[in-house]
mmCIF file of C-alpha atoms in Angstrom:
data_model
loop_
_atom_site.group_PDB
_atom_site.id
_atom_site.type_symbol
_atom_site.label_atom_id
_atom_site.label_comp_id
_atom_site.label_asym_id
_atom_site.label_seq_id
_atom_site.Cartn_x
_atom_site.Cartn_y
_atom_site.Cartn_z
ATOM 1 C CA MET A 5 21.720 2.725 -1.605
ATOM 2 C CA THR A 6 18.734 1.427 -3.569
ATOM 3 C CA ASP A 7 16.691 -1.218 -1.760
ATOM 4 C CA GLY A 8 14.145 -1.815 -4.518
ATOM 5 C CA ARG A 9 12.270 -0.266 -7.414
ATOM 6 C CA VAL A 10 8.846 1.094 -8.232
ATOM 7 C CA THR A 11 7.328 -1.116 -10.944
ATOM 8 C CA ALA A 12 4.019 0.732 -11.453
ATOM 9 C CA VAL A 13 2.002 3.683 -10.158
ATOM 10 C CA SER A 14 -1.797 3.934 -10.141
ATOM 11 C CA ARG A 15 -4.676 6.117 -9.035
ATOM 12 C CA SER A 16 -8.442 6.445 -9.284
ATOM 13 C CA ALA A 17 -10.495 9.590 -8.810
ATOM 14 C CA THR A 18 -13.459 7.513 -7.628
ATOM 15 C CA HIS A 19 -13.898 4.743 -5.054
ATOM 16 C CA THR A 20 -13.282 1.864 -7.442
ATOM 17 C CA PHE A 21 -11.701 -1.409 -6.349
ATOM 18 C CA GLY A 22 -8.848 -1.211 -8.842
ATOM 19 C CA LYS A 23 -6.843 1.802 -9.962
ATOM 20 C CA THR A 24 -5.586 2.778 -13.407
ATOM 21 C CA THR A 25 -1.848 2.600 -13.997
ATOM 22 C CA GLU A 26 -0.278 5.912 -14.960
ATOM 23 C CA PRO A 27 3.089 7.035 -16.355
ATOM 24 C CA ALA A 28 3.565 9.035 -13.116
ATOM 25 C CA ILE A 29 1.717 10.093 -9.967
ATOM 26 C CA ARG A 30 2.337 13.091 -7.735
ATOM 27 C CA LEU A 31 2.383 12.630 -3.966
ATOM 28 C CA LEU A 32 1.249 15.654 -1.966
ATOM 29 C CA THR A 33 2.677 16.167 1.527
ATOM 30 C CA GLY A 34 0.166 15.264 4.229
ATOM 31 C CA LEU A 35 -2.540 14.428 1.692
ATOM 32 C CA GLY A 36 -1.722 11.452 -0.525
ATOM 33 C CA VAL A 37 -1.885 10.872 -4.264
ATOM 34 C CA GLU A 38 -3.030 13.843 -6.353
ATOM 35 C CA GLY A 39 -6.242 12.933 -8.175
ATOM 36 C CA ASP A 40 -6.928 9.828 -6.059
ATOM 37 C CA ALA A 41 -10.198 9.276 -4.175
ATOM 38 C CA HIS A 42 -8.275 8.682 -0.924
ATOM 39 C CA LEU A 43 -6.510 12.061 -0.982
ATOM 40 C CA GLY A 44 -6.969 14.029 2.223
ATOM 41 C CA VAL A 45 -5.969 14.783 5.797
ATOM 42 C CA THR A 46 -8.927 12.842 7.218
ATOM 43 C CA VAL A 47 -10.084 9.322 6.326
ATOM 44 C CA LYS A 48 -11.567 8.722 2.883
ATOM 45 C CA HIS A 49 -12.170 4.959 2.963
ATOM 46 C CA ARG A 50 -15.943 4.716 3.118
ATOM 47 C CA SER A 51 -16.070 2.269 6.046
ATOM 48 C CA ARG A 52 -13.774 4.537 8.092
ATOM 49 C CA VAL A 53 -15.759 7.663 7.188
ATOM 50 C CA ALA A 54 -18.931 5.923 8.410
ATOM 51 C CA GLN A 55 -17.261 5.249 11.793
ATOM 52 C CA ASP A 56 -15.728 8.687 12.300
ATOM 53 C CA PRO A 57 -15.036 11.110 9.434
ATOM 54 C CA THR A 58 -12.642 13.171 11.583
ATOM 55 C CA GLN A 59 -10.069 10.352 11.976
ATOM 56 C CA PRO A 60 -6.635 11.148 10.558
ATOM 57 C CA ASN A 61 -5.993 9.560 7.164
ATOM 58 C CA LEU A 62 -3.276 6.984 7.839
ATOM 59 C CA ARG A 63 -4.102 5.320 4.500
ATOM 60 C CA GLN A 64 -3.082 8.034 2.031
ATOM 61 C CA VAL A 65 -0.900 5.728 -0.083
ATOM 62 C CA HIS A 66 -1.298 1.981 -0.620
ATOM 63 C CA LEU A 67 1.803 -0.001 -1.616
ATOM 64 C CA ILE A 68 1.918 -3.652 -2.728
ATOM 65 C CA GLN A 69 4.951 -5.725 -3.553
ATOM 66 C CA ALA A 70 5.010 -7.082 -7.152
ATOM 67 C CA GLU A 71 6.185 -10.371 -5.644
ATOM 68 C CA LEU A 72 2.615 -10.855 -4.339
ATOM 69 C CA HIS A 73 1.287 -10.438 -7.879
ATOM 70 C CA ASP A 74 3.804 -13.096 -9.000
ATOM 71 C CA GLU A 75 2.588 -15.515 -6.299
ATOM 72 C CA LEU A 76 -1.064 -14.880 -7.136
ATOM 73 C CA ARG A 77 -0.466 -15.475 -10.853
ATOM 74 C CA ALA A 78 1.380 -18.724 -10.007
ATOM 75 C CA ALA A 79 -1.708 -19.759 -8.008
ATOM 76 C CA GLY A 80 -3.914 -19.197 -11.070
ATOM 77 C CA PHE A 81 -5.195 -15.671 -10.470
ATOM 78 C CA SER A 82 -5.069 -12.917 -13.076
ATOM 79 C CA VAL A 83 -3.691 -9.855 -11.297
ATOM 80 C CA ALA A 84 -1.917 -6.799 -12.681
ATOM 81 C CA ALA A 85 -0.515 -3.633 -11.109
ATOM 82 C CA GLY A 86 -3.211 -1.380 -9.657
ATOM 83 C CA GLU A 87 -5.937 -4.019 -9.780
ATOM 84 C CA LEU A 88 -5.791 -4.651 -6.018
ATOM 85 C CA GLY A 89 -6.212 -0.932 -5.340
ATOM 86 C CA GLU A 90 -2.569 -0.032 -4.787
ATOM 87 C CA ASN A 91 -1.054 3.317 -5.716
ATOM 88 C CA VAL A 92 2.545 2.089 -5.828
ATOM 89 C CA THR A 93 3.700 -1.370 -6.878
ATOM 90 C CA THR A 94 7.215 -2.226 -5.682
ATOM 91 C CA ARG A 95 9.816 -4.921 -6.260
ATOM 92 C CA GLY A 96 12.740 -5.863 -4.043
ATOM 93 C CA VAL A 97 11.423 -4.457 -0.739
ATOM 94 C CA ASP A 98 9.873 -6.701 1.924
ATOM 95 C CA LEU A 99 7.037 -4.286 2.640
ATOM 96 C CA LEU A 100 5.284 -6.642 5.049
ATOM 97 C CA GLY A 101 8.439 -7.021 7.137
ATOM 98 C CA LEU A 102 8.946 -3.306 7.718
ATOM 99 C CA PRO A 103 8.240 -1.740 11.116
ATOM 100 C CA VAL A 104 5.770 1.099 11.695
ATOM 101 C CA GLY A 105 7.427 4.438 10.969
ATOM 102 C CA THR A 106 9.711 3.196 8.201
ATOM 103 C CA LEU A 107 10.396 5.864 5.598
ATOM 104 C CA LEU A 108 10.261 4.855 1.934
ATOM 105 C CA ARG A 109 12.074 7.281 -0.348
ATOM 106 C CA LEU A 110 10.457 6.951 -3.756
ATOM 107 C CA GLY A 111 12.341 8.508 -6.649
ATOM 108 C CA ARG A 112 14.093 11.822 -6.171
ATOM 109 C CA ASP A 113 11.841 13.650 -3.700
ATOM 110 C CA ALA A 114 8.834 11.677 -2.426
ATOM 111 C CA VAL A 115 8.845 10.073 1.032
ATOM 112 C CA VAL A 116 6.099 7.848 2.464
ATOM 113 C CA GLU A 117 5.977 6.852 6.130
ATOM 114 C CA VAL A 118 4.595 3.336 6.621
ATOM 115 C CA THR A 119 1.642 3.366 9.045
ATOM 116 C CA GLY A 120 0.369 -0.209 8.914
ATOM 117 C CA LEU A 121 -1.000 -3.146 6.977
ATOM 118 C CA ARG A 122 -3.864 -3.008 4.550
ATOM 119 C CA ASN A 123 -6.842 -4.961 5.818
ATOM 120 C CA PRO A 124 -8.446 -6.283 2.634
ATOM 121 C CA CYS A 125 -12.226 -6.222 2.532
ATOM 122 C CA GLY A 126 -14.780 -8.506 0.921
ATOM 123 C CA GLN A 127 -14.546 -6.547 -2.331
ATOM 124 C CA ILE A 128 -11.392 -8.509 -3.118
ATOM 125 C CA GLU A 129 -13.491 -11.681 -3.266
ATOM 126 C CA GLY A 130 -15.852 -9.947 -5.699
ATOM 127 C CA PHE A 131 -12.847 -9.163 -7.899
ATOM 128 C CA GLN A 132 -11.825 -12.843 -8.110
ATOM 129 C CA THR A 133 -13.282 -15.738 -6.148
ATOM 130 C CA GLY A 134 -10.770 -17.279 -3.758
ATOM 131 C CA LEU A 135 -8.470 -14.250 -3.735
ATOM 132 C CA LEU A 136 -9.282 -13.215 -0.158
ATOM 133 C CA LYS A 137 -7.897 -16.536 1.168
ATOM 134 C CA GLN A 138 -4.670 -15.853 -0.728
ATOM 135 C CA VAL A 139 -4.069 -12.464 0.908
ATOM 136 C CA VAL A 140 -5.460 -13.092 4.413
ATOM 137 C CA GLY A 141 -4.849 -16.269 6.359
ATOM 138 C CA ARG A 142 -3.388 -17.730 9.514
ATOM 139 C CA ASN A 143 0.158 -18.839 10.238
ATOM 140 C CA GLU A 144 1.157 -22.052 12.046
ATOM 141 C CA ASN A 145 0.519 -20.308 15.407
ATOM 142 C CA GLY A 146 -3.004 -19.346 14.384
ATOM 143 C CA GLU A 147 -2.115 -15.643 14.108
ATOM 144 C CA LEU A 148 -3.829 -13.598 11.405
ATOM 145 C CA VAL A 149 -1.527 -12.770 8.477
ATOM 146 C CA ARG A 150 -2.394 -9.944 6.091
ATOM 147 C CA ARG A 151 -0.460 -9.906 2.788
ATOM 148 C CA ALA A 152 -2.295 -7.226 0.768
ATOM 149 C CA GLY A 153 0.344 -4.531 1.169
ATOM 150 C CA VAL A 154 1.027 -1.615 3.443
ATOM 151 C CA MET A 155 -0.445 1.826 3.933
ATOM 152 C CA GLY A 156 1.371 5.084 4.501
ATOM 153 C CA VAL A 157 1.248 8.853 4.722
ATOM 154 C CA VAL A 158 3.154 11.298 2.559
ATOM 155 C CA VAL A 159 5.817 13.161 4.543
ATOM 156 C CA ALA A 160 7.506 14.690 1.468
ATOM 157 C CA GLY A 161 5.798 15.221 -1.848
ATOM 158 C CA GLY A 162 7.106 14.563 -5.302
ATOM 159 C CA GLU A 163 6.575 12.717 -8.532
ATOM 160 C CA VAL A 164 6.840 8.919 -8.596
ATOM 161 C CA ARG A 165 7.320 6.866 -11.768
ATOM 162 C CA PRO A 166 7.900 3.237 -12.685
ATOM 163 C CA ASP A 167 11.584 2.280 -12.360
ATOM 164 C CA ASP A 168 12.211 4.921 -9.666
ATOM 165 C CA PRO A 169 14.527 3.655 -6.929
ATOM 166 C CA ILE A 170 13.225 2.948 -3.425
ATOM 167 C CA GLU A 171 15.372 3.556 -0.375
ATOM 168 C CA VAL A 172 14.263 2.171 2.984
ATOM 169 C CA GLU A 173 15.016 3.993 6.238
ATOM 170 C CA ARG A 174 13.926 2.098 9.330
ATOM 171 C CA PRO A 175 13.011 4.059 12.472
ATOM 172 C CA PRO A 176 15.130 3.905 15.640
ATOM 173 C CA LEU A 177 14.770 0.854 17.873
ATOM 174 C CA PRO A 178 12.627 -0.486 19.392
ATOM 175 C CA HIS A 179 10.577 -1.305 16.281
ATOM 176 C CA ARG A 180 6.806 -1.772 16.323
ATOM 177 C CA ARG A 181 5.418 -4.559 14.142
ATOM 178 C CA LEU A 182 2.927 -3.572 11.500
ATOM 179 C CA ASP A 183 -0.727 -4.075 12.321
ATOM 180 C CA ARG A 184 -3.846 -3.243 10.346
ATOM 181 C CA VAL A 185 -4.566 0.423 9.911
#
């Protein structure tokens, strides 16, 4: 059963804030997106490398729901697929509501295991003033809420294209809530 769809795929060979949309990307098992700066077994995000370059790369693939782009545009921001640094833009899947360990089957062969929430950095404010407050805030209980997508690791490689179906497979109970990774 299809839970949602891929609306765009993106990558960047360098550490740029945004990524260029592509007709297709290839996910490589245990590594990430072929040709992307964050490809690898160990961390590639510069702040994480500075802390400990031997950490496992739990941020191989970044996914954002297109519904966030819709909300941001309605709030007056100009945002398109890939511009917030995501590799896969989705529609119809509540990414932020998934538990840790959820498997996302993208297209025919690719599978990404969700590892946690993206913790957006100050670069997002440099992209558009006021955007950080739109994607990070506090709920009525004062708890921090991150809305800038989820991160994952590739457990099965394959090609991913816009309009590919997404199937969601939640892990066995008990579920662990997503936290920043």
